């Protein structure tokens, strides 16, 4: 059986250098905290960025993908680029007519369970490996970070609607959403570009007095 | 002398914060809120710069950044406008374009030789005698140019950002403020941009002191503040307007790329100079500059002034000067009928003597020309010519000029607007505007204050209507009712020819007459021959006068004469702002940091960072590479090949698609087996290769070249659509990493980490298996790219580092070593394996590259098959062969792309070469003509400096020709 504890975020070393405290969530290591909780909670109110790359991901593609997912009890978005909640704090996104992407929620167990059942599927349903890095920009000023890195007007981007774009010159998928009433932007980027994009986003965040925080802000504040 | 006035309402300086700064090595004090020019003038420093060509003394002219008289450098930045540079503690600046400082500039002697330097003289001088040209060029380069660049200075990257709005309003004067409010009332998101540090425009200095104007200012600003949907950016210029209402906003920090749905230009006007003798000296300035000094910075502009006017603004300026304690010795009005409004009486009531129908003929310089000491005024005849026989000398230390305006509408020109010259205002006004673009206020030829506000409101509503947010009636633009605010020809000849039209380029009136005489009678030719408008102020103060002069010389109207083309940028922009923060994406595999810590020399392979080789024990590069390769041959090595393309083809038509895309056959390929895949385009040219692994009846896993993966995947998608294939394609290139463990001990190392049967029988050569390696889900492939027993291991990216380090630990007792890209290239060259893109080019077909064996026999169709059928019937023109060099290493060794020469003609080229190999001699791959392709043929290669190196054609593979080691 694969050992999820052997997985590492593409920016593991960068977070370690900042003194991040690590913890397994669903068997996968996360950098959960860099400072004390009140400080990180306060940072969320204006601008913060954290790494959620350890959230398990799964892609399902093929003619029978939608019916298979529905059969597994997964709520499936109707329109392309739309998203639905999955698990608790997770998300299901429709990439195309026959392609779906799932990212796990705070327990980080549901995707693995679904993945196992995918191996024994019948019909035209194919597994797509997803190892993207996931970064979460939190706070009202996250719009300013996007303004410096992307040509899309995110002020007018509807929440929970996917945006395929380029951020700081790399292909990226962005999902605007909320944690409570705090705006968030979730980035998915190919792991080979992850460290580069992280460094750019952190540089800009810090120039706007934002800070790097741990994944616990997501685990503790996601609606369940 | 301290010229600072007592505190006044609306001043921009903060007297509680004095600021010490230095100019030209001397220390001064100003206040926070001062700009350099105002702070220096307050300290009675009048000499602020030197002109470009004649190095004439210059002082304040516009105090708005419309001229380039005051340009300084601070040791880091250069060509900073003194009119716009806020003073801060520690500021230390010097004037640009001087030799020995602004006071004692050694190059001021050029002014004496002005008569020998007429316009265009450089086209006629310096080319004879030819041998002197280098001397002239050297001298000219030393004296020419403005400012110095300091290449050692490092600057943090300035941020660039995007912004969006419904309406961009350019200019926060009365019309702009009113337009923003009108649009915001209709719900538009408005961005109001003002180049000065505070909003208000001319309301802050031109109407200052008049209660009505103050009420308008405060009322408009209060309303703007109340709207959440109006954002104001001050200290920001709209530098350029591009297609689809894309505008470049520049401030001190950044470039903002703005996308707006509509634009309202209410940017006002530039006050125009009058042309008379010595009109450029310190103390001669626009009336608006004098008013800015008084109202914004509380600085008394002069002790005693002459005001030259041709409109009501000049009379207001005279009153402002008087109220600031300046002795206004005379108000000289170019108009014979004088001022028609009550302002004329107001001026008379305070004792200012007016001279109607007069002009300032000459400004009298004080010793050294660093200030003026008087003015000579003359009556004008009915044709507007000065009657010098009746001239009057008036002592003064300042001349304030208000003879007219030219609209600040460069952005409208850039957006494609058209203008015509309107005689009722004697200025260019918009004739035709592109959709979504509006003009208001003085830029639109509307001068009365109340009318400006109404016009702004009209334009704001028009913008809202354009965006379907207002469907009410839109009023017409107010019509100008009174006398034109601009004199049609405030230009006067003088025999001593220091009456300047363009201050930047030191062009005087005679220069234009001379140019016209030489045949440059078109405005575009006139511009380029004289260089009018080509200086740092970009013609803001000179273009319209140049047009007037040319029109008069041609006997034509302004409309017939036309204007030159306005292009971005509207004002000079530092290159650092344009460059800004740049994005240089880099790709790394998860093992990157491990490589760096292991001493890898990292190379760029496209966007990827890859280990070229690993530094070891003080060895040089070549030794390291050779030793890495030898370790693979004799022992076991591990290479990170994570950049490889990794694609999946699944579904009922997977085999069909493969058979169409590749030259080979896959229908009978067994599950668990690999085949080599060669792909061509429709012309039969090789575009990619890799291995095709069959994981299940309807599932294939395909590798592609690192550089070609993305393009090849797009081709797959395209052909799948064209052939209407029922397939599901997946590009997993970035999601998986790959590593290749190779060498005689590779099986032993890998077996420790997996339960999969790796034995020769259990996992034969060209097999593929799925399993677990070091706790990670993996695909394992037996491939032989480097010619040894080896396994390519593909795992999800997040497991990559763990698997790599576990392999290295497991291999320690076998003395496993990592090997880099260069060692791999050497090993595969020894094995005779080509690299697409290295050993093939944009024209190489399989027959030339000796891979025709990969073409399936009797295949009915694959992409490129028809072209290859044709090619096969033609004689081959080149062949890819192996070359071996003698045991004694020739010097110098040839490199890739060096040519093979036969009978004095090019007969081929090197595609890959290894000066050192594990075989003990140099080897290469090369294209040669068929006549040279036979094994044993000696060939000649031309290396650097024309040396000829000999090699012979050798059979490939060079190493292990029976391929027993990789089985």
PDB file of N, CA and C in Angstrom, chain B residues 830-881:
ATOM      1  N   UNK B 830      27.346   6.696 -26.610  1.00  0.00           N
ATOM      2  CA  UNK B 830      28.107   5.457 -26.749  1.00  0.00           C
ATOM      3  C   UNK B 830      27.214   4.329 -27.270  1.00  0.00           C
ATOM      4  N   UNK B 831      25.954   4.390 -26.900  1.00  0.00           N
ATOM      5  CA  UNK B 831      25.001   3.354 -27.301  1.00  0.00           C
ATOM      6  C   UNK B 831      24.366   3.678 -28.649  1.00  0.00           C
ATOM      7  N   UNK B 832      24.723   4.842 -29.221  1.00  0.00           N
ATOM      8  CA  UNK B 832      24.197   5.181 -30.544  1.00  0.00           C
ATOM      9  C   UNK B 832      22.737   5.583 -30.541  1.00  0.00           C
ATOM     10  N   UNK B 833      22.196   5.981 -29.399  1.00  0.00           N
ATOM     11  CA  UNK B 833      20.787   6.394 -29.333  1.00  0.00           C
ATOM     12  C   UNK B 833      20.688   7.872 -29.668  1.00  0.00           C
ATOM     13  N   UNK B 834      19.820   8.189 -30.659  1.00  0.00           N
ATOM     14  CA  UNK B 834      19.712   9.591 -31.028  1.00  0.00           C
ATOM     15  C   UNK B 834      18.792  10.338 -30.059  1.00  0.00           C
ATOM     16  N   UNK B 835      18.961  11.658 -30.031  1.00  0.00           N
ATOM     17  CA  UNK B 835      18.069  12.537 -29.266  1.00  0.00           C
ATOM     18  C   UNK B 835      17.352  13.406 -30.293  1.00  0.00           C
ATOM     19  N   UNK B 836      16.032  13.324 -30.301  1.00  0.00           N
ATOM     20  CA  UNK B 836      15.249  14.148 -31.227  1.00  0.00           C
ATOM     21  C   UNK B 836      15.455  15.610 -30.875  1.00  0.00           C
ATOM     22  N   UNK B 837      15.794  16.379 -31.853  1.00  0.00           N
ATOM     23  CA  UNK B 837      16.067  17.798 -31.622  1.00  0.00           C
ATOM     24  C   UNK B 837      17.539  18.078 -31.462  1.00  0.00           C
ATOM     25  N   UNK B 838      18.331  17.055 -31.142  1.00  0.00           N
ATOM     26  CA  UNK B 838      19.786  17.192 -31.030  1.00  0.00           C
ATOM     27  C   UNK B 838      20.416  16.561 -32.274  1.00  0.00           C
ATOM     28  N   UNK B 839      20.065  15.316 -32.519  1.00  0.00           N
ATOM     29  CA  UNK B 839      20.602  14.597 -33.674  1.00  0.00           C
ATOM     30  C   UNK B 839      19.642  14.629 -34.849  1.00  0.00           C
ATOM     31  N   UNK B 840      18.527  15.251 -34.681  1.00  0.00           N
ATOM     32  CA  UNK B 840      17.604  15.497 -35.794  1.00  0.00           C
ATOM     33  C   UNK B 840      17.324  16.985 -35.839  1.00  0.00           C
ATOM     34  N   UNK B 841      16.905  17.449 -37.005  1.00  0.00           N
ATOM     35  CA  UNK B 841      16.546  18.856 -37.113  1.00  0.00           C
ATOM     36  C   UNK B 841      15.142  18.945 -37.702  1.00  0.00           C
ATOM     37  N   UNK B 842      14.782  20.106 -38.171  1.00  0.00           N
ATOM     38  CA  UNK B 842      13.408  20.327 -38.615  1.00  0.00           C
ATOM     39  C   UNK B 842      13.108  19.666 -39.954  1.00  0.00           C
ATOM     40  N   UNK B 843      14.099  18.975 -40.515  1.00  0.00           N
ATOM     41  CA  UNK B 843      13.870  18.335 -41.812  1.00  0.00           C
ATOM     42  C   UNK B 843      14.200  16.842 -41.805  1.00  0.00           C
ATOM     43  N   UNK B 844      14.601  16.320 -40.677  1.00  0.00           N
ATOM     44  CA  UNK B 844      15.113  14.950 -40.654  1.00  0.00           C
ATOM     45  C   UNK B 844      13.984  13.941 -40.736  1.00  0.00           C
ATOM     46  N   UNK B 845      14.095  13.004 -41.649  1.00  0.00           N
ATOM     47  CA  UNK B 845      13.117  11.922 -41.742  1.00  0.00           C
ATOM     48  C   UNK B 845      13.761  10.638 -41.222  1.00  0.00           C
ATOM     49  N   UNK B 846      12.942   9.598 -40.970  1.00  0.00           N
ATOM     50  CA  UNK B 846      13.490   8.379 -40.366  1.00  0.00           C
ATOM     51  C   UNK B 846      14.584   7.721 -41.218  1.00  0.00           C
ATOM     52  N   UNK B 847      14.521   7.856 -42.519  1.00  0.00           N
ATOM     53  CA  UNK B 847      15.521   7.203 -43.365  1.00  0.00           C
ATOM     54  C   UNK B 847      16.889   7.837 -43.157  1.00  0.00           C
ATOM     55  N   UNK B 848      16.922   9.152 -43.036  1.00  0.00           N
ATOM     56  CA  UNK B 848      18.199   9.827 -42.824  1.00  0.00           C
ATOM     57  C   UNK B 848      18.772   9.491 -41.455  1.00  0.00           C
ATOM     58  N   UNK B 849      17.873   9.333 -40.463  1.00  0.00           N
ATOM     59  CA  UNK B 849      18.321   9.153 -39.081  1.00  0.00           C
ATOM     60  C   UNK B 849      18.557   7.697 -38.742  1.00  0.00           C
ATOM     61  N   UNK B 850      18.460   6.831 -39.710  1.00  0.00           N
ATOM     62  CA  UNK B 850      18.724   5.409 -39.512  1.00  0.00           C
ATOM     63  C   UNK B 850      17.763   4.783 -38.490  1.00  0.00           C
ATOM     64  N   UNK B 851      16.521   5.250 -38.483  1.00  0.00           N
ATOM     65  CA  UNK B 851      15.505   4.639 -37.616  1.00  0.00           C
ATOM     66  C   UNK B 851      14.310   4.165 -38.439  1.00  0.00           C
ATOM     67  N   UNK B 852      14.572   3.892 -39.684  1.00  0.00           N
ATOM     68  CA  UNK B 852      13.487   3.386 -40.537  1.00  0.00           C
ATOM     69  C   UNK B 852      12.977   2.043 -40.043  1.00  0.00           C
ATOM     70  N   UNK B 853      13.801   1.352 -39.225  1.00  0.00           N
ATOM     71  CA  UNK B 853      13.357   0.071 -38.656  1.00  0.00           C
ATOM     72  C   UNK B 853      12.127   0.256 -37.782  1.00  0.00           C
ATOM     73  N   UNK B 854      11.903   1.500 -37.294  1.00  0.00           N
ATOM     74  CA  UNK B 854      10.753   1.761 -36.422  1.00  0.00           C
ATOM     75  C   UNK B 854       9.459   1.953 -37.211  1.00  0.00           C
ATOM     76  N   UNK B 855       9.561   1.924 -38.543  1.00  0.00           N
ATOM     77  CA  UNK B 855       8.349   2.085 -39.354  1.00  0.00           C
ATOM     78  C   UNK B 855       7.715   0.725 -39.553  1.00  0.00           C
ATOM     79  N   UNK B 856       6.485   0.590 -39.135  1.00  0.00           N
ATOM     80  CA  UNK B 856       5.801  -0.686 -39.253  1.00  0.00           C
ATOM     81  C   UNK B 856       5.600  -1.054 -40.709  1.00  0.00           C
ATOM     82  N   UNK B 857       5.917  -2.290 -41.015  1.00  0.00           N
ATOM     83  CA  UNK B 857       5.778  -2.698 -42.417  1.00  0.00           C
ATOM     84  C   UNK B 857       4.313  -2.859 -42.757  1.00  0.00           C
ATOM     85  N   UNK B 858       3.987  -2.424 -43.932  1.00  0.00           N
ATOM     86  CA  UNK B 858       2.640  -2.605 -44.467  1.00  0.00           C
ATOM     87  C   UNK B 858       1.566  -1.947 -43.620  1.00  0.00           C
ATOM     88  N   UNK B 859       1.936  -0.932 -42.889  1.00  0.00           N
ATOM     89  CA  UNK B 859       0.901  -0.178 -42.162  1.00  0.00           C
ATOM     90  C   UNK B 859       0.120   0.640 -43.172  1.00  0.00           C
ATOM     91  N   UNK B 860      -1.196   0.584 -43.136  1.00  0.00           N
ATOM     92  CA  UNK B 860      -1.961   1.329 -44.149  1.00  0.00           C
ATOM     93  C   UNK B 860      -1.789   2.834 -44.036  1.00  0.00           C
ATOM     94  N   UNK B 861      -1.708   3.311 -42.802  1.00  0.00           N
ATOM     95  CA  UNK B 861      -1.632   4.759 -42.649  1.00  0.00           C
ATOM     96  C   UNK B 861      -1.055   5.093 -41.285  1.00  0.00           C
ATOM     97  N   UNK B 862      -0.224   6.127 -41.249  1.00  0.00           N
ATOM     98  CA  UNK B 862       0.087   6.836 -40.009  1.00  0.00           C
ATOM     99  C   UNK B 862       0.423   8.264 -40.434  1.00  0.00           C
ATOM    100  N   UNK B 863       0.431   9.181 -39.514  1.00  0.00           N
ATOM    101  CA  UNK B 863       0.707  10.582 -39.843  1.00  0.00           C
ATOM    102  C   UNK B 863       2.105  10.669 -40.449  1.00  0.00           C
ATOM    103  N   UNK B 864       2.187  11.133 -41.654  1.00  0.00           N
ATOM    104  CA  UNK B 864       3.459  11.242 -42.355  1.00  0.00           C
ATOM    105  C   UNK B 864       3.734  10.116 -43.318  1.00  0.00           C
ATOM    106  N   UNK B 865       2.882   9.082 -43.331  1.00  0.00           N
ATOM    107  CA  UNK B 865       3.204   7.904 -44.134  1.00  0.00           C
ATOM    108  C   UNK B 865       3.229   8.248 -45.622  1.00  0.00           C
ATOM    109  N   UNK B 866       2.302   9.071 -46.054  1.00  0.00           N
ATOM    110  CA  UNK B 866       2.264   9.387 -47.488  1.00  0.00           C
ATOM    111  C   UNK B 866       3.531  10.124 -47.908  1.00  0.00           C
ATOM    112  N   UNK B 867       3.972  11.032 -47.067  1.00  0.00           N
ATOM    113  CA  UNK B 867       5.203  11.766 -47.398  1.00  0.00           C
ATOM    114  C   UNK B 867       6.398  10.832 -47.373  1.00  0.00           C
ATOM    115  N   UNK B 868       6.420   9.910 -46.434  1.00  0.00           N
ATOM    116  CA  UNK B 868       7.558   8.999 -46.344  1.00  0.00           C
ATOM    117  C   UNK B 868       7.590   8.052 -47.546  1.00  0.00           C
ATOM    118  N   UNK B 869       6.425   7.712 -48.061  1.00  0.00           N
ATOM    119  CA  UNK B 869       6.383   6.881 -49.281  1.00  0.00           C
ATOM    120  C   UNK B 869       7.092   7.592 -50.423  1.00  0.00           C
ATOM    121  N   UNK B 870       6.861   8.877 -50.514  1.00  0.00           N
ATOM    122  CA  UNK B 870       7.494   9.677 -51.576  1.00  0.00           C
ATOM    123  C   UNK B 870       8.990   9.805 -51.310  1.00  0.00           C
ATOM    124  N   UNK B 871       9.322  10.083 -50.040  1.00  0.00           N
ATOM    125  CA  UNK B 871      10.734  10.289 -49.690  1.00  0.00           C
ATOM    126  C   UNK B 871      11.538   9.028 -49.934  1.00  0.00           C
ATOM    127  N   UNK B 872      10.940   7.893 -49.624  1.00  0.00           N
ATOM    128  CA  UNK B 872      11.672   6.629 -49.742  1.00  0.00           C
ATOM    129  C   UNK B 872      12.103   6.354 -51.182  1.00  0.00           C
ATOM    130  N   UNK B 873      11.324   6.862 -52.099  1.00  0.00           N
ATOM    131  CA  UNK B 873      11.638   6.594 -53.506  1.00  0.00           C
ATOM    132  C   UNK B 873      12.737   7.518 -54.029  1.00  0.00           C
ATOM    133  N   UNK B 874      13.075   8.541 -53.235  1.00  0.00           N
ATOM    134  CA  UNK B 874      14.096   9.481 -53.707  1.00  0.00           C
ATOM    135  C   UNK B 874      15.450   9.124 -53.113  1.00  0.00           C
ATOM    136  N   UNK B 875      16.525   9.538 -53.744  1.00  0.00           N
ATOM    137  CA  UNK B 875      17.846   9.272 -53.164  1.00  0.00           C
ATOM    138  C   UNK B 875      18.014  10.028 -51.841  1.00  0.00           C
ATOM    139  N   UNK B 876      18.650   9.354 -50.900  1.00  0.00           N
ATOM    140  CA  UNK B 876      18.934  10.008 -49.614  1.00  0.00           C
ATOM    141  C   UNK B 876      20.026  11.041 -49.831  1.00  0.00           C
ATOM    142  N   UNK B 877      19.910  12.171 -49.169  1.00  0.00           N
ATOM    143  CA  UNK B 877      20.928  13.206 -49.334  1.00  0.00           C
ATOM    144  C   UNK B 877      21.894  13.271 -48.158  1.00  0.00           C
ATOM    145  N   UNK B 878      21.502  12.635 -47.055  1.00  0.00           N
ATOM    146  CA  UNK B 878      22.407  12.628 -45.903  1.00  0.00           C
ATOM    147  C   UNK B 878      22.062  11.428 -45.029  1.00  0.00           C
ATOM    148  N   UNK B 879      23.041  11.021 -44.227  1.00  0.00           N
ATOM    149  CA  UNK B 879      22.865   9.868 -43.344  1.00  0.00           C
ATOM    150  C   UNK B 879      23.448  10.202 -41.983  1.00  0.00           C
ATOM    151  N   UNK B 880      22.766   9.741 -40.949  1.00  0.00           N
ATOM    152  CA  UNK B 880      23.293   9.924 -39.593  1.00  0.00           C
ATOM    153  C   UNK B 880      24.193   8.729 -39.296  1.00  0.00           C
ATOM    154  N   UNK B 881      25.461   9.039 -39.006  1.00  0.00           N
ATOM    155  CA  UNK B 881      26.425   7.961 -38.788  1.00  0.00           C
ATOM    156  C   UNK B 881      27.185   8.226 -37.501  1.00  0.00           C
TER     157      UNK B 881
END
